[in-house]
PDB file of C-alpha atoms in Angstrom:
ATOM      1  CA  MET A1464       8.531  -3.659  24.170  1.00  0.00           C
ATOM      2  CA  LEU A1465       9.054  -5.577  21.183  1.00  0.00           C
ATOM      3  CA  PRO A1466      12.785  -7.151  20.120  1.00  0.00           C
ATOM      4  CA  ILE A1467      13.857  -5.584  17.732  1.00  0.00           C
ATOM      5  CA  ILE A1468      13.619  -8.672  15.047  1.00  0.00           C
ATOM      6  CA  PHE A1469       9.725  -8.228  15.140  1.00  0.00           C
ATOM      7  CA  ARG A1470       7.482  -6.126  12.569  1.00  0.00           C
ATOM      8  CA  GLN A1471       6.844  -2.606  14.283  1.00  0.00           C
ATOM      9  CA  SER A1472       3.291  -1.647  14.529  1.00  0.00           C
ATOM     10  CA  LYS A1473       0.495  -1.812  11.770  1.00  0.00           C
ATOM     11  CA  SER A1474       0.140   1.808  12.172  1.00  0.00           C
ATOM     12  CA  ALA A1475       3.890   2.773  12.619  1.00  0.00           C
ATOM     13  CA  ASP A1476       4.029   0.976   9.086  1.00  0.00           C
ATOM     14  CA  ARG A1477       1.054   2.265   8.119  1.00  0.00           C
ATOM     15  CA  THR A1478       2.385   6.169   8.696  1.00  0.00           C
ATOM     16  CA  LEU A1479       5.828   5.512   7.110  1.00  0.00           C
ATOM     17  CA  LYS A1480       4.245   4.025   3.553  1.00  0.00           C
ATOM     18  CA  THR A1481       1.105   7.087   3.423  1.00  0.00           C
ATOM     19  CA  MET A1482       3.566  10.199   4.590  1.00  0.00           C
ATOM     20  CA  PRO A1483       5.391   9.921   1.023  1.00  0.00           C
ATOM     21  CA  HIS A1484       2.594   9.050  -1.427  1.00  0.00           C
ATOM     22  CA  LEU A1485       0.444  12.110   0.567  1.00  0.00           C
ATOM     23  CA  ALA A1486       3.404  14.224  -0.369  1.00  0.00           C
ATOM     24  CA  LEU A1487       3.932  13.051  -4.024  1.00  0.00           C
ATOM     25  CA  SER A1488       0.575  13.802  -4.354  1.00  0.00           C
ATOM     26  CA  ALA A1489       0.573  17.248  -2.537  1.00  0.00           C
ATOM     27  CA  MET A1490       3.872  17.289  -5.046  1.00  0.00           C
ATOM     28  CA  ARG A1491       1.757  16.810  -7.916  1.00  0.00           C
ATOM     29  CA  SER A1492      -1.022  19.192  -7.581  1.00  0.00           C
ATOM     30  CA  GLY A1493       1.687  21.524  -7.765  1.00  0.00           C
ATOM     31  CA  LYS A1494       1.240  22.067  -4.019  1.00  0.00           C
ATOM     32  CA  GLY A1495       3.929  20.911  -2.846  1.00  0.00           C
ATOM     33  CA  THR A1496       6.530  22.306  -0.075  1.00  0.00           C
ATOM     34  CA  PHE A1497      10.334  21.514   1.240  1.00  0.00           C
ATOM     35  CA  ASP A1498       7.704  19.510   3.775  1.00  0.00           C
ATOM     36  CA  ASP A1499       6.668  17.484   0.954  1.00  0.00           C
ATOM     37  CA  TRP A1500       9.848  17.691  -0.937  1.00  0.00           C
ATOM     38  CA  GLU A1501      11.697  16.859   2.024  1.00  0.00           C
ATOM     39  CA  THR A1502       9.862  13.764   3.008  1.00  0.00           C
ATOM     40  CA  LEU A1503      10.014  12.352  -0.731  1.00  0.00           C
ATOM     41  CA  ALA A1504      14.102  12.553  -0.465  1.00  0.00           C
ATOM     42  CA  THR A1505      13.628  10.751   2.582  1.00  0.00           C
ATOM     43  CA  ARG A1506      11.869   7.933   1.971  1.00  0.00           C
ATOM     44  CA  ILE A1507      13.714   7.606  -0.679  1.00  0.00           C
ATOM     45  CA  ASN A1508      16.838   7.827   0.393  1.00  0.00           C
ATOM     46  CA  ILE A1509      16.411   5.179   3.241  1.00  0.00           C
ATOM     47  CA  GLY A1510      15.053   2.948  -0.431  1.00  0.00           C
ATOM     48  CA  VAL A1511      18.349   3.560  -1.859  1.00  0.00           C
ATOM     49  CA  VAL A1512      19.674   2.175   1.479  1.00  0.00           C
ATOM     50  CA  LEU A1513      17.756  -0.513   1.216  1.00  0.00           C
ATOM     51  CA  ALA A1514      17.742  -1.659  -2.094  1.00  0.00           C
ATOM     52  CA  ALA A1515      22.040  -1.407  -2.125  1.00  0.00           C
ATOM     53  CA  ARG A1516      21.782  -3.642   0.963  1.00  0.00           C
ATOM     54  CA  HIS A1517      19.522  -6.320   0.821  1.00  0.00           C
ATOM     55  CA  PHE A1518      17.264  -5.614  -2.964  1.00  0.00           C
ATOM     56  CA  LYS A1519      19.636  -5.390  -5.652  1.00  0.00           C
ATOM     57  CA  ASP A1520      17.568  -5.715  -8.075  1.00  0.00           C
ATOM     58  CA  ALA A1521      15.567  -2.236  -6.724  1.00  0.00           C
ATOM     59  CA  SER A1522      18.668   0.061  -7.312  1.00  0.00           C
ATOM     60  CA  GLU A1523      18.131   1.178 -10.653  1.00  0.00           C
ATOM     61  CA  ALA A1524      14.817   2.470  -9.946  1.00  0.00           C
ATOM     62  CA  MET A1525      15.787   3.863  -7.098  1.00  0.00           C
ATOM     63  CA  GLN A1526      18.655   6.323  -8.624  1.00  0.00           C
ATOM     64  CA  GLY A1527      15.832   7.482 -10.902  1.00  0.00           C
ATOM     65  CA  ALA A1528      14.025   8.652  -8.519  1.00  0.00           C
ATOM     66  CA  VAL A1529      17.095   9.929  -6.855  1.00  0.00           C
ATOM     67  CA  GLU A1530      17.515  11.998  -9.692  1.00  0.00           C
ATOM     68  CA  ALA A1531      13.945  12.815  -9.665  1.00  0.00           C
ATOM     69  CA  ILE A1532      14.067  14.293  -6.077  1.00  0.00           C
ATOM     70  CA  GLN A1533      17.379  16.623  -7.533  1.00  0.00           C
ATOM     71  CA  SER A1534      16.356  17.884 -10.670  1.00  0.00           C
ATOM     72  CA  ALA A1535      12.716  18.906  -8.636  1.00  0.00           C
ATOM     73  CA  HIS A1536      15.135  21.234  -5.770  1.00  0.00           C
ATOM     74  CA  LYS A1537      16.851  22.068  -8.453  1.00  0.00           C
ATOM     75  CA  ARG A1538      14.536  23.166 -10.628  1.00  0.00           C
ATOM     76  CA  PHE A1539      12.888  25.307  -7.025  1.00  0.00           C
ATOM     77  CA  THR A1540      16.075  27.278  -6.864  1.00  0.00           C
ATOM     78  CA  GLU A1541      15.367  28.588  -9.898  1.00  0.00           C
ATOM     79  CA  ALA A1542      11.427  29.264 -10.122  1.00  0.00           C
ATOM     80  CA  LYS A1543      11.467  29.291  -6.635  1.00  0.00           C
ATOM     81  CA  ARG A1544       8.028  27.244  -6.980  1.00  0.00           C
ATOM     82  CA  TRP A1545       7.936  22.848  -6.365  1.00  0.00           C
ATOM     83  CA  GLY A1546       6.597  20.574  -9.174  1.00  0.00           C
ATOM     84  CA  LEU A1547       7.288  17.476 -10.808  1.00  0.00           C
ATOM     85  CA  SER A1548       7.654  16.848 -14.586  1.00  0.00           C
ATOM     86  CA  GLY A1549       5.954  13.804 -15.671  1.00  0.00           C
ATOM     87  CA  ASP A1550       8.517  11.706 -15.743  1.00  0.00           C
ATOM     88  CA  GLU A1551       9.417  12.051 -11.903  1.00  0.00           C
ATOM     89  CA  PHE A1552       6.353  11.907 -11.066  1.00  0.00           C
ATOM     90  CA  ARG A1553       5.903   8.612 -12.402  1.00  0.00           C
ATOM     91  CA  ALA A1554      10.061   7.704 -11.877  1.00  0.00           C
ATOM     92  CA  ILE A1555       9.751   8.610  -8.158  1.00  0.00           C
ATOM     93  CA  GLY A1556       6.010   6.319  -8.111  1.00  0.00           C
ATOM     94  CA  GLU A1557       7.556   3.438  -9.105  1.00  0.00           C
ATOM     95  CA  ALA A1558      10.766   4.163  -6.164  1.00  0.00           C
ATOM     96  CA  LEU A1559       7.799   5.123  -3.126  1.00  0.00           C
ATOM     97  CA  ASN A1560       5.915   1.499  -4.297  1.00  0.00           C
ATOM     98  CA  LEU A1561       9.047  -0.029  -4.177  1.00  0.00           C
ATOM     99  CA  ALA A1562      10.445   1.437  -0.720  1.00  0.00           C
ATOM    100  CA  ASP A1563       6.289  -0.113   0.173  1.00  0.00           C
ATOM    101  CA  GLU A1564       7.239  -3.507  -0.826  1.00  0.00           C
ATOM    102  CA  MET A1565      11.482  -3.199   0.665  1.00  0.00           C
ATOM    103  CA  GLN A1566       9.875  -2.341   3.915  1.00  0.00           C
ATOM    104  CA  GLU A1567       7.194  -5.455   3.564  1.00  0.00           C
ATOM    105  CA  GLN A1568       9.999  -7.668   2.909  1.00  0.00           C
ATOM    106  CA  CYS A1569      12.430  -5.229   5.912  1.00  0.00           C
ATOM    107  CA  THR A1570      13.093  -6.793   9.531  1.00  0.00           C
ATOM    108  CA  ARG A1571      12.390  -3.596  11.570  1.00  0.00           C
ATOM    109  CA  ARG A1572      16.440  -3.494  12.329  1.00  0.00           C
ATOM    110  CA  GLU A1573      16.632  -3.695   8.592  1.00  0.00           C
ATOM    111  CA  LEU A1574      14.258  -0.971   8.217  1.00  0.00           C
ATOM    112  CA  ARG A1575      15.543   1.038  11.391  1.00  0.00           C
ATOM    113  CA  ASP A1576      19.307   0.838  10.034  1.00  0.00           C
ATOM    114  CA  ALA A1577      18.497   2.269   6.761  1.00  0.00           C
ATOM    115  CA  MET A1578      16.774   5.512   8.527  1.00  0.00           C
ATOM    116  CA  LEU A1579      19.603   4.971  11.406  1.00  0.00           C
ATOM    117  CA  PHE A1580      22.429   5.795   8.006  1.00  0.00           C
ATOM    118  CA  VAL A1581      20.169   8.567   6.138  1.00  0.00           C
ATOM    119  CA  GLN A1582      20.208  10.325   9.219  1.00  0.00           C
ATOM    120  CA  SER A1583      23.598  10.334   9.649  1.00  0.00           C
ATOM    121  CA  GLN A1584      24.858  11.115   5.980  1.00  0.00           C
ATOM    122  CA  MET A1585      22.474  14.498   6.623  1.00  0.00           C
TER     123      MET A1585
END
C-alpha cells in the first residue's frame, strides 16, 4: 500500500470524478434516480468540506450547488420525479468541476479526511 501522502490510482481518481458527472447527465435527461441525486449530494458535500478547509475561494460556488441539490430533492418530494432546472444544472455542474479541480490539488489524506467527515455526518 502507498503511504497516504501519495495520490490514489488514476483509475480511482477517474471514477471519483466521472460518476458524479454521469449522475448529473442522468438528472438532466430526466432519467435521474435517488442514487444519482445521492451521488451528486455526496460529491458536493465533499467539495464543501474541501473548500472550507483548503479552497476558500470555491465556497460560494459550492454553497450554490448545495442549494440546487436541496431544491431538486424538495421538488422530488412534491412531484415524485427527479430533475433539475437550468440554473440548478449549471450550479451543480460548476461545483462538480470545482470538486474535480480541488481533488487534483489535494493529497490522498486531505481527500480521505473530507470523505470521512461527510460520511460521519450522514
